[in-house]
Amino acid sequence: MGSSIPAFYQKDRRGRLDALRAAAGLDDEDIATLESAGGITFGEADAMIENAVGTFSSPLGIATNFVVNGSDVLVPMVIEESSVVAAASKGAKAARAAGGFVAEAGAPHVIGQIQVVGAVAGDAESRVAAGTQRILDAANAKSRTLAAMGRGARSVSCRRITADDGEQLVVELVVDSGEAMGANITNSMCEAAAPIVEELTGGRVLLRILSNYSEQRTVRVTATFRGNDASTVDDMLLAYQLAKHDTYRAVTHNKGIMNGIVAVASAMGQDVRAIEAAAHAYASRGGSYSSLTAWSKNADGNLAGSLEVPLGVGTVGGISKIHPTVRVCAKIMHATSASGLACIIGSAGLAQNYAAMHALVTTGIQAGHMRLHAKNLAIAAGATLGQASDIAEQMIRESDISEARARQILGS
Ligand code: MEV
């Protein structure tokens, strides 16, 4: 499957779908799913959440040019912000020239926390250590599937926390969740192990829940980006320094990275709140909030970028097998393993960061962004879909891209 589809963005919807069908091996049913409005029926929505009253669609686009660990991959992105899909494709193209992204995902280990309060025994740690097998057996009884795959709860440890009004104990289970994100099974395992933990520690178990700080699932992505003159490379390094050393810039810099990560994760039906929470905690691991990426110049004068971010994602469980569009997105990406998916998501984050920094130090972000946003502004001003393109073109010609100008053109 080739991910460099010439002039993909210039094709109409039919042309893009035909190219996608050919490149990703989609069938008629997949194409019909992509053509449907949002992919889920009201019945499916009603089964997913409480008090459902409808469904809510967002744009689904395909970022091109990605090569991840030597394989071409087309990357579906769900996002409402213009420029993000174009930026990812542009970043991937600059990386492609030097072989693409090299990525590695950490083990799918989830931490489950069992909080113990009250009169915890002084020797609670050694009692928990002696009772490890009982705890693991109770936890693993919750998933025959994981156990059969040689996965499941692996280890138990304790930490004392100094709280405002005394000490608490946290007993932590490490669960190998295999191809799943693992939240539900980890929570069930914590609940199953809790009575044994109470008995061993003498305290009272309160919370029994996973930690979304999935540090062990950190993905490391690197790439070299070609095609920049020496001054652009140097300016991008200066831009990176600000993100590295200033929290105000780091938040925006990382927001751009999350544009890529969250868009791909959303297309794959992942829990993006968990991903965001873990990413920002990871960005603060040095004691102050900083850039998730690191940038340097290699011996050839090209930019070398790396991204480290925890990505607790799965290819089974959640809505991965329920949401029809997610199923097609998985097929487009050939995402059959959680680690492979994490590598692609991380690559999208690094590509996005490259493209944002490049735009910021050259033309500025607004030039491309506002061109793409012009149609939205025309529609917001009351233009029909038929009128929007012409109004957008006129505003771009006039270099006056605003809802007010769109309203004027509509009224004239
Ligand atoms: C906009 O959604 C993202 C950027 O602000 C990221 C950045 O500033 O690096 C362009």
Tab-separated table of C-alpha atoms and ligand atoms in Angstrom:
chain	number	residue	atom	x	y	z
A	1	MET	CA	0.000	0.000	0.000
A	2	GLY	CA	1.492	3.377	-1.036
A	3	SER	CA	0.762	6.337	1.212
A	4	SER	CA	2.036	8.983	-1.183
A	5	ILE	CA	-1.034	9.575	-3.329
A	6	PRO	CA	-0.346	12.383	-5.809
A	7	ALA	CA	-2.644	15.417	-5.417
A	8	PHE	CA	-4.964	13.559	-3.022
A	9	TYR	CA	-6.241	16.879	-1.662
A	10	GLN	CA	-7.142	18.141	-5.135
A	11	LYS	CA	-9.449	15.205	-5.850
A	12	ASP	CA	-13.160	15.384	-5.157
A	13	ARG	CA	-14.700	13.024	-2.609
A	14	ARG	CA	-15.284	10.276	-5.176
A	15	GLY	CA	-11.697	10.533	-6.376
A	16	ARG	CA	-10.360	10.373	-2.813
A	17	LEU	CA	-12.512	7.373	-1.954
A	18	ASP	CA	-11.431	5.577	-5.149
A	19	ALA	CA	-7.770	6.250	-4.362
A	20	LEU	CA	-8.294	5.072	-0.786
A	21	ARG	CA	-10.086	1.923	-1.931
A	22	ALA	CA	-7.167	1.069	-4.193
A	23	ALA	CA	-4.405	1.996	-1.748
A	24	ALA	CA	-5.904	0.453	1.392
A	25	GLY	CA	-7.808	-2.461	-0.159
A	26	LEU	CA	-11.250	-1.282	0.973
A	27	ASP	CA	-14.403	-3.042	-0.223
A	28	ASP	CA	-17.871	-1.695	-1.125
A	29	GLU	CA	-19.102	-2.032	2.439
A	30	ASP	CA	-16.134	-0.032	3.786
A	31	ILE	CA	-16.740	2.722	1.241
A	32	ALA	CA	-20.465	2.778	2.112
A	33	THR	CA	-19.522	3.177	5.786
A	34	LEU	CA	-17.265	6.124	4.965
A	35	GLU	CA	-20.074	7.656	2.897
A	36	SER	CA	-22.621	7.287	5.690
A	37	ALA	CA	-23.249	10.201	8.021
A	38	GLY	CA	-21.003	9.531	10.975
A	39	GLY	CA	-20.960	5.761	10.896
A	40	ILE	CA	-23.237	4.921	13.834
A	41	THR	CA	-26.978	4.601	14.040
A	42	PHE	CA	-28.992	6.122	16.833
A	43	GLY	CA	-29.522	2.613	18.223
A	44	GLU	CA	-25.767	2.099	18.484
A	45	ALA	CA	-25.357	5.508	20.137
A	46	ASP	CA	-28.141	4.691	22.576
A	47	ALA	CA	-26.336	1.502	23.545
A	48	MET	CA	-23.081	3.422	24.107
A	49	ILE	CA	-24.172	6.196	26.467
A	50	GLU	CA	-27.044	7.252	28.690
A	51	ASN	CA	-29.727	9.789	27.779
A	52	ALA	CA	-28.743	9.674	24.096
A	53	VAL	CA	-30.694	12.014	21.858
A	54	GLY	CA	-28.687	11.846	18.640
A	55	THR	CA	-25.298	11.364	17.052
A	56	PHE	CA	-22.625	13.986	16.368
A	57	SER	CA	-20.423	13.870	13.282
A	58	SER	CA	-16.946	15.308	12.766
A	59	PRO	CA	-14.776	15.502	9.649
A	60	LEU	CA	-12.697	12.403	8.870
A	61	GLY	CA	-9.657	13.060	6.661
A	62	ILE	CA	-6.704	10.976	5.509
A	63	ALA	CA	-3.132	12.129	6.064
A	64	THR	CA	-0.814	10.926	3.320
A	65	ASN	CA	2.929	10.279	2.955
A	66	PHE	CA	3.486	8.419	6.241
A	67	VAL	CA	6.140	5.737	6.439
A	68	VAL	CA	6.273	4.163	9.900
A	69	ASN	CA	8.920	1.546	10.650
A	70	GLY	CA	9.505	1.015	6.959
A	71	SER	CA	5.848	0.587	5.938
A	72	ASP	CA	3.700	3.069	4.078
A	73	VAL	CA	0.559	3.923	5.989
A	74	LEU	CA	-2.421	6.147	5.274
A	75	VAL	CA	-3.494	7.813	8.490
A	76	PRO	CA	-7.165	8.582	9.235
A	77	MET	CA	-7.734	11.684	11.366
A	78	VAL	CA	-10.940	12.920	12.979
A	79	ILE	CA	-10.679	16.609	13.726
A	80	GLU	CA	-12.690	19.787	13.367
A	81	GLU	CA	-9.690	22.117	12.952
A	82	SER	CA	-8.582	23.027	9.437
A	83	SER	CA	-4.882	22.648	8.543
A	84	VAL	CA	-4.214	19.647	10.807
A	85	VAL	CA	-4.536	16.926	8.152
A	86	ALA	CA	-2.554	19.028	5.669
A	87	ALA	CA	0.134	19.696	8.288
A	88	ALA	CA	0.473	16.003	9.183
A	89	SER	CA	0.802	15.082	5.497
A	90	LYS	CA	3.410	17.807	5.017
A	91	GLY	CA	5.426	16.687	8.037
A	92	ALA	CA	5.229	13.065	6.894
A	93	LYS	CA	6.466	14.056	3.435
A	94	ALA	CA	9.542	15.800	4.868
A	95	ALA	CA	10.263	12.712	7.008
A	96	ARG	CA	9.571	10.304	4.141
A	97	ALA	CA	12.527	11.658	2.195
A	98	ALA	CA	14.810	10.314	4.933
A	99	GLY	CA	13.031	6.979	5.421
A	100	GLY	CA	10.076	8.047	7.569
A	101	PHE	CA	9.383	7.496	11.249
A	102	VAL	CA	11.062	4.926	13.443
A	103	ALA	CA	8.883	4.133	16.417
A	104	GLU	CA	8.824	1.743	19.329
A	105	ALA	CA	6.016	1.247	21.832
A	106	GLY	CA	6.510	0.210	25.455
A	107	ALA	CA	4.880	-2.880	26.947
A	108	PRO	CA	1.084	-2.694	27.360
A	109	HIS	CA	1.296	-2.533	31.138
A	110	VAL	CA	-1.478	-0.821	33.061
A	111	ILE	CA	-1.174	0.138	36.714
A	112	GLY	CA	-4.205	-0.603	38.886
A	113	GLN	CA	-4.332	1.261	42.195
A	114	ILE	CA	-5.913	-0.049	45.362
A	115	GLN	CA	-6.003	2.693	48.007
A	116	VAL	CA	-5.825	1.540	51.611
A	117	VAL	CA	-6.814	3.972	54.370
A	118	GLY	CA	-7.336	3.707	58.124
A	119	ALA	CA	-5.219	1.628	60.467
A	120	VAL	CA	-2.786	0.031	58.043
A	121	ALA	CA	-0.516	-2.567	59.668
A	122	GLY	CA	3.108	-1.491	60.134
A	123	ASP	CA	4.247	-4.614	58.281
A	124	ALA	CA	1.602	-4.275	55.549
A	125	GLU	CA	4.213	-4.241	52.772
A	126	SER	CA	5.722	-7.575	53.766
A	127	ARG	CA	2.270	-9.102	54.285
A	128	VAL	CA	1.212	-7.942	50.812
A	129	ALA	CA	4.469	-9.326	49.392
A	130	ALA	CA	3.760	-12.686	51.060
A	131	GLY	CA	0.185	-12.601	49.686
A	132	THR	CA	1.176	-11.639	46.142
A	133	GLN	CA	0.094	-14.934	44.576
A	134	ARG	CA	-3.347	-14.780	46.220
A	135	ILE	CA	-3.820	-11.228	44.917
A	136	LEU	CA	-2.684	-12.176	41.409
A	137	ASP	CA	-4.931	-15.242	41.359
A	138	ALA	CA	-7.977	-13.204	42.408
A	139	ALA	CA	-7.179	-10.583	39.781
A	140	ASN	CA	-6.472	-13.048	36.996
A	141	ALA	CA	-9.695	-14.948	37.675
A	142	LYS	CA	-11.369	-11.892	36.107
A	143	SER	CA	-10.022	-12.577	32.617
A	144	ARG	CA	-9.728	-16.028	31.194
A	145	THR	CA	-8.839	-14.488	27.823
A	146	LEU	CA	-5.788	-12.620	29.110
A	147	ALA	CA	-4.739	-15.589	31.225
A	148	ALA	CA	-4.978	-17.905	28.204
A	149	MET	CA	-2.701	-15.518	26.291
A	150	GLY	CA	-0.150	-15.534	29.114
A	151	ARG	CA	-1.040	-11.953	29.973
A	152	GLY	CA	-3.019	-10.420	32.839
A	153	ALA	CA	-1.956	-9.261	36.315
A	154	ARG	CA	1.798	-9.680	36.612
A	155	SER	CA	3.047	-8.082	39.805
A	156	VAL	CA	2.003	-6.379	43.029
A	157	SER	CA	3.806	-3.613	44.896
A	158	CYS	CA	3.121	-1.094	47.658
A	159	ARG	CA	3.789	2.601	48.130
A	160	ARG	CA	3.188	4.775	51.197
A	161	ILE	CA	1.705	8.201	50.420
A	162	THR	CA	1.997	11.074	52.850
A	163	ALA	CA	-1.482	12.598	52.832
A	164	ASP	CA	-2.632	15.804	54.603
A	165	ASP	CA	-3.916	13.880	57.598
A	166	GLY	CA	-1.540	10.944	57.825
A	167	GLU	CA	-0.206	8.080	55.775
A	168	GLN	CA	-2.037	6.008	53.207
A	169	LEU	CA	-0.969	2.836	51.450
A	170	VAL	CA	-1.409	2.241	47.737
A	171	VAL	CA	-1.194	-1.320	46.535
A	172	GLU	CA	-0.450	-1.373	42.818
A	173	LEU	CA	-1.134	-4.165	40.365
A	174	VAL	CA	0.688	-4.199	37.051
A	175	VAL	CA	-1.560	-5.702	34.394
A	176	ASP	CA	-0.389	-6.758	30.945
A	177	SER	CA	-3.482	-5.856	28.940
A	178	GLY	CA	-2.255	-7.251	25.617
A	179	GLU	CA	-4.033	-5.650	22.672
A	180	ALA	CA	-6.594	-3.854	24.865
A	181	MET	CA	-6.335	-0.390	26.383
A	182	GLY	CA	-7.093	-2.256	29.573
A	183	ALA	CA	-9.113	0.156	31.722
A	184	ASN	CA	-12.098	-2.114	32.329
A	185	ILE	CA	-10.160	-5.262	33.041
A	186	THR	CA	-7.725	-3.452	35.343
A	187	ASN	CA	-10.592	-1.902	37.290
A	188	SER	CA	-12.289	-5.300	37.613
A	189	MET	CA	-9.035	-6.865	38.793
A	190	CYS	CA	-8.546	-4.153	41.428
A	191	GLU	CA	-12.066	-4.727	42.703
A	192	ALA	CA	-11.540	-8.490	42.828
A	193	ALA	CA	-8.253	-8.166	44.714
A	194	ALA	CA	-9.518	-5.576	47.202
A	195	PRO	CA	-10.866	-7.959	49.908
A	196	ILE	CA	-7.544	-9.796	50.024
A	197	VAL	CA	-5.683	-6.471	50.273
A	198	GLU	CA	-7.934	-5.435	53.174
A	199	GLU	CA	-7.303	-8.701	54.952
A	200	LEU	CA	-3.521	-8.454	54.473
A	201	THR	CA	-3.095	-4.798	55.374
A	202	GLY	CA	-5.697	-4.434	58.122
A	203	GLY	CA	-6.811	-1.163	56.522
A	204	ARG	CA	-9.922	-0.183	54.586
A	205	VAL	CA	-9.825	-0.258	50.788
A	206	LEU	CA	-11.319	2.840	49.216
A	207	LEU	CA	-10.441	3.456	45.560
A	208	ARG	CA	-9.956	0.570	43.159
A	209	ILE	CA	-9.100	2.025	39.788
A	210	LEU	CA	-6.437	2.089	37.077
A	211	SER	CA	-3.955	4.926	36.768
A	212	ASN	CA	-4.222	6.595	33.385
A	213	TYR	CA	-0.582	7.586	33.751
A	214	SER	CA	0.455	4.742	31.489
A	215	GLU	CA	4.161	5.522	31.738
A	216	GLN	CA	5.244	2.035	30.745
A	217	ARG	CA	3.360	2.390	27.480
A	218	THR	CA	5.547	5.247	26.334
A	219	VAL	CA	6.075	5.421	22.592
A	220	ARG	CA	9.383	6.717	21.272
A	221	VAL	CA	9.372	8.093	17.740
A	222	THR	CA	12.272	9.564	15.811
A	223	ALA	CA	12.571	10.988	12.314
A	224	THR	CA	14.847	13.141	10.202
A	225	PHE	CA	13.182	15.904	8.231
A	226	ARG	CA	14.798	16.954	4.963
A	227	GLY	CA	14.299	19.865	2.603
A	228	ASN	CA	14.982	22.882	4.805
A	229	ASP	CA	17.623	25.540	4.296
A	230	ALA	CA	20.120	26.117	7.098
A	231	SER	CA	18.406	29.219	8.473
A	232	THR	CA	15.008	27.500	8.708
A	233	VAL	CA	16.621	24.611	10.585
A	234	ASP	CA	18.317	27.026	12.984
A	235	ASP	CA	15.095	28.994	13.524
A	236	MET	CA	13.170	25.802	14.242
A	237	LEU	CA	15.771	24.896	16.839
A	238	LEU	CA	15.362	28.325	18.427
A	239	ALA	CA	11.588	27.791	18.427
A	240	TYR	CA	12.054	24.423	20.113
A	241	GLN	CA	14.232	25.993	22.798
A	242	LEU	CA	11.355	28.250	23.811
A	243	ALA	CA	9.043	25.224	24.135
A	244	LYS	CA	11.684	23.381	26.117
A	245	HIS	CA	12.241	26.178	28.613
A	246	ASP	CA	8.948	28.047	28.850
A	247	THR	CA	5.707	26.502	30.079
A	248	TYR	CA	3.517	29.023	28.245
A	249	ARG	CA	5.027	28.041	24.902
A	250	ALA	CA	5.322	24.336	25.837
A	251	VAL	CA	1.569	24.059	26.339
A	252	THR	CA	0.868	25.387	22.834
A	253	HIS	CA	3.698	23.361	21.301
A	254	ASN	CA	2.319	20.207	22.921
A	255	LYS	CA	-1.210	21.176	21.913
A	256	GLY	CA	0.009	21.014	18.315
A	257	ILE	CA	1.450	17.535	18.969
A	258	MET	CA	-1.888	16.509	20.467
A	259	ASN	CA	-3.619	17.764	17.291
A	260	GLY	CA	-2.000	14.820	15.552
A	261	ILE	CA	-2.278	12.318	18.382
A	262	VAL	CA	-5.881	13.008	19.323
A	263	ALA	CA	-7.076	13.142	15.702
A	264	VAL	CA	-5.731	9.659	14.904
A	265	ALA	CA	-6.762	8.273	18.295
A	266	SER	CA	-10.291	9.622	17.748
A	267	ALA	CA	-10.495	7.965	14.332
A	268	MET	CA	-9.603	4.726	16.127
A	269	GLY	CA	-12.230	5.213	18.856
A	270	GLN	CA	-9.637	5.504	21.635
A	271	ASP	CA	-10.092	7.137	25.030
A	272	VAL	CA	-8.498	10.461	24.126
A	273	ARG	CA	-9.108	11.960	27.593
A	274	ALA	CA	-6.843	9.282	29.064
A	275	ILE	CA	-4.204	9.928	26.404
A	276	GLU	CA	-4.278	13.691	27.019
A	277	ALA	CA	-4.072	13.336	30.801
A	278	ALA	CA	-1.088	10.976	30.586
A	279	ALA	CA	0.685	13.091	27.968
A	280	HIS	CA	0.557	16.237	30.054
A	281	ALA	CA	1.691	14.420	33.196
A	282	TYR	CA	4.603	13.015	31.172
A	283	ALA	CA	5.434	16.499	29.914
A	284	SER	CA	5.891	17.500	33.572
A	285	ARG	CA	8.005	14.525	34.630
A	286	GLY	CA	11.138	16.642	35.005
A	287	GLY	CA	9.451	18.835	37.620
A	288	SER	CA	8.197	21.519	35.241
A	289	TYR	CA	5.995	21.298	32.164
A	290	SER	CA	8.087	21.065	28.985
A	291	SER	CA	8.079	19.974	25.352
A	292	LEU	CA	7.133	16.378	24.564
A	293	THR	CA	9.454	16.509	21.566
A	294	ALA	CA	13.183	17.143	21.293
A	295	TRP	CA	14.857	18.643	18.226
A	296	SER	CA	18.469	18.831	17.085
A	297	LYS	CA	20.509	19.193	13.903
A	298	ASN	CA	22.228	16.095	12.553
A	299	ALA	CA	25.628	15.898	10.854
A	300	ASP	CA	24.028	16.583	7.440
A	301	GLY	CA	22.400	19.769	8.724
A	302	ASN	CA	18.909	18.229	8.715
A	303	LEU	CA	16.449	18.418	11.574
A	304	ALA	CA	16.226	15.352	13.766
A	305	GLY	CA	13.115	15.129	15.901
A	306	SER	CA	11.979	12.754	18.602
A	307	LEU	CA	8.784	12.392	20.558
A	308	GLU	CA	8.181	10.476	23.769
A	309	VAL	CA	4.637	10.133	24.980
A	310	PRO	CA	2.654	7.488	26.879
A	311	LEU	CA	-0.086	6.055	24.673
A	312	GLY	CA	-2.518	3.692	26.339
A	313	VAL	CA	-4.344	2.475	23.243
A	314	GLY	CA	-5.950	-0.778	22.150
A	315	THR	CA	-7.157	-2.594	19.070
A	316	VAL	CA	-9.674	-4.712	20.967
A	317	GLY	CA	-12.261	-3.647	23.518
A	318	GLY	CA	-13.861	-0.231	23.841
A	319	ILE	CA	-15.727	0.730	20.683
A	320	SER	CA	-13.043	-0.653	18.380
A	321	LYS	CA	-15.203	-3.484	17.108
A	322	ILE	CA	-18.536	-1.685	17.506
A	323	HIS	CA	-18.157	1.580	15.634
A	324	PRO	CA	-18.280	0.839	11.880
A	325	THR	CA	-16.079	3.822	10.915
A	326	VAL	CA	-13.467	2.835	13.483
A	327	ARG	CA	-13.382	-0.627	11.904
A	328	VAL	CA	-12.730	0.919	8.482
A	329	CYS	CA	-10.087	3.280	9.895
A	330	ALA	CA	-8.307	0.274	11.428
A	331	LYS	CA	-8.395	-1.397	8.014
A	332	ILE	CA	-7.000	1.721	6.311
A	333	MET	CA	-4.109	1.830	8.771
A	334	HIS	CA	-3.638	-1.949	8.901
A	335	ALA	CA	-3.764	-1.415	12.667
A	336	THR	CA	-3.902	-4.935	14.025
A	337	SER	CA	-1.803	-4.500	17.147
A	338	ALA	CA	-1.951	-1.962	19.950
A	339	SER	CA	1.790	-1.347	19.698
A	340	GLY	CA	1.584	-0.780	15.924
A	341	LEU	CA	-1.287	1.642	16.451
A	342	ALA	CA	0.659	3.510	19.126
A	343	CYS	CA	3.614	3.852	16.747
A	344	ILE	CA	1.395	5.394	14.052
A	345	ILE	CA	-0.305	7.744	16.513
A	346	GLY	CA	3.063	8.890	17.868
A	347	SER	CA	4.348	9.463	14.326
A	348	ALA	CA	1.357	11.690	13.609
A	349	GLY	CA	2.220	13.705	16.726
A	350	LEU	CA	5.827	14.232	15.620
A	351	ALA	CA	4.796	15.079	12.035
A	352	GLN	CA	2.332	17.625	13.351
A	353	ASN	CA	4.918	19.261	15.608
A	354	TYR	CA	7.387	19.530	12.727
A	355	ALA	CA	4.795	21.133	10.441
A	356	ALA	CA	3.607	23.592	13.105
A	357	MET	CA	7.146	24.722	13.967
A	358	HIS	CA	8.024	25.005	10.275
A	359	ALA	CA	4.990	27.166	9.547
A	360	LEU	CA	5.586	29.292	12.642
A	361	VAL	CA	9.187	30.166	11.731
A	362	THR	CA	8.468	30.752	8.035
A	363	THR	CA	5.110	32.075	6.781
A	364	GLY	CA	3.428	32.173	10.188
A	365	ILE	CA	0.573	29.877	11.068
A	366	GLN	CA	-2.272	32.054	9.868
A	367	ALA	CA	-1.462	32.045	6.147
A	368	GLY	CA	-2.287	28.368	5.578
A	369	HIS	CA	-4.772	28.147	8.406
A	370	MET	CA	-6.924	31.053	7.271
A	371	ARG	CA	-6.933	29.897	3.657
A	372	LEU	CA	-8.405	26.615	4.810
A	373	HIS	CA	-10.650	28.289	7.333
A	374	ALA	CA	-12.089	30.779	4.805
A	375	LYS	CA	-14.848	28.382	3.716
A	376	ASN	CA	-15.902	27.825	7.357
A	377	LEU	CA	-16.153	31.577	7.832
A	378	ALA	CA	-18.279	31.935	4.698
A	379	ILE	CA	-20.640	29.214	5.946
A	380	ALA	CA	-20.763	30.825	9.409
A	381	ALA	CA	-21.712	34.094	7.699
A	382	GLY	CA	-24.697	32.356	6.095
A	383	ALA	CA	-23.339	31.194	2.723
A	384	THR	CA	-24.687	27.995	1.227
A	385	LEU	CA	-22.202	25.204	0.492
A	386	GLY	CA	-22.470	26.204	-3.187
A	387	GLN	CA	-21.551	29.839	-2.437
A	388	ALA	CA	-18.846	29.146	0.140
A	389	SER	CA	-15.987	28.266	-2.242
A	390	ASP	CA	-16.397	31.424	-4.340
A	391	ILE	CA	-16.626	33.658	-1.274
A	392	ALA	CA	-13.571	31.956	0.238
A	393	GLU	CA	-11.616	32.466	-3.004
A	394	GLN	CA	-12.565	36.145	-3.104
A	395	MET	CA	-11.517	36.686	0.527
A	396	ILE	CA	-8.179	34.946	-0.126
A	397	ARG	CA	-7.612	37.128	-3.240
A	398	GLU	CA	-8.353	40.229	-1.198
A	399	SER	CA	-6.287	39.006	1.804
A	400	ASP	CA	-9.265	39.853	3.964
A	401	ILE	CA	-10.447	36.582	5.455
A	402	SER	CA	-13.087	37.182	8.084
A	403	GLU	CA	-16.695	36.426	8.846
A	404	ALA	CA	-17.470	40.147	8.565
A	405	ARG	CA	-16.040	40.292	5.019
A	406	ALA	CA	-17.934	37.113	4.085
A	407	ARG	CA	-21.122	38.769	5.315
A	408	GLN	CA	-20.387	41.856	3.221
A	409	ILE	CA	-19.793	39.776	0.086
A	410	LEU	CA	-23.010	37.855	0.711
A	411	GLY	CA	-24.959	41.081	1.119
A	412	SER	CA	-23.524	42.747	-1.988
B	1	MEV	C1	-2.754	25.031	16.476
B	1	MEV	O1	-3.846	24.158	16.637
B	1	MEV	C2	-1.477	24.360	16.920
B	1	MEV	C3	-0.265	25.299	16.971
B	1	MEV	O2	-0.547	26.428	17.785
B	1	MEV	C4	0.878	24.488	17.549
B	1	MEV	C5	2.110	25.293	17.821
B	1	MEV	O3	2.017	26.506	18.075
B	1	MEV	O4	3.196	24.678	17.807
B	1	MEV	C6	0.087	25.816	15.602
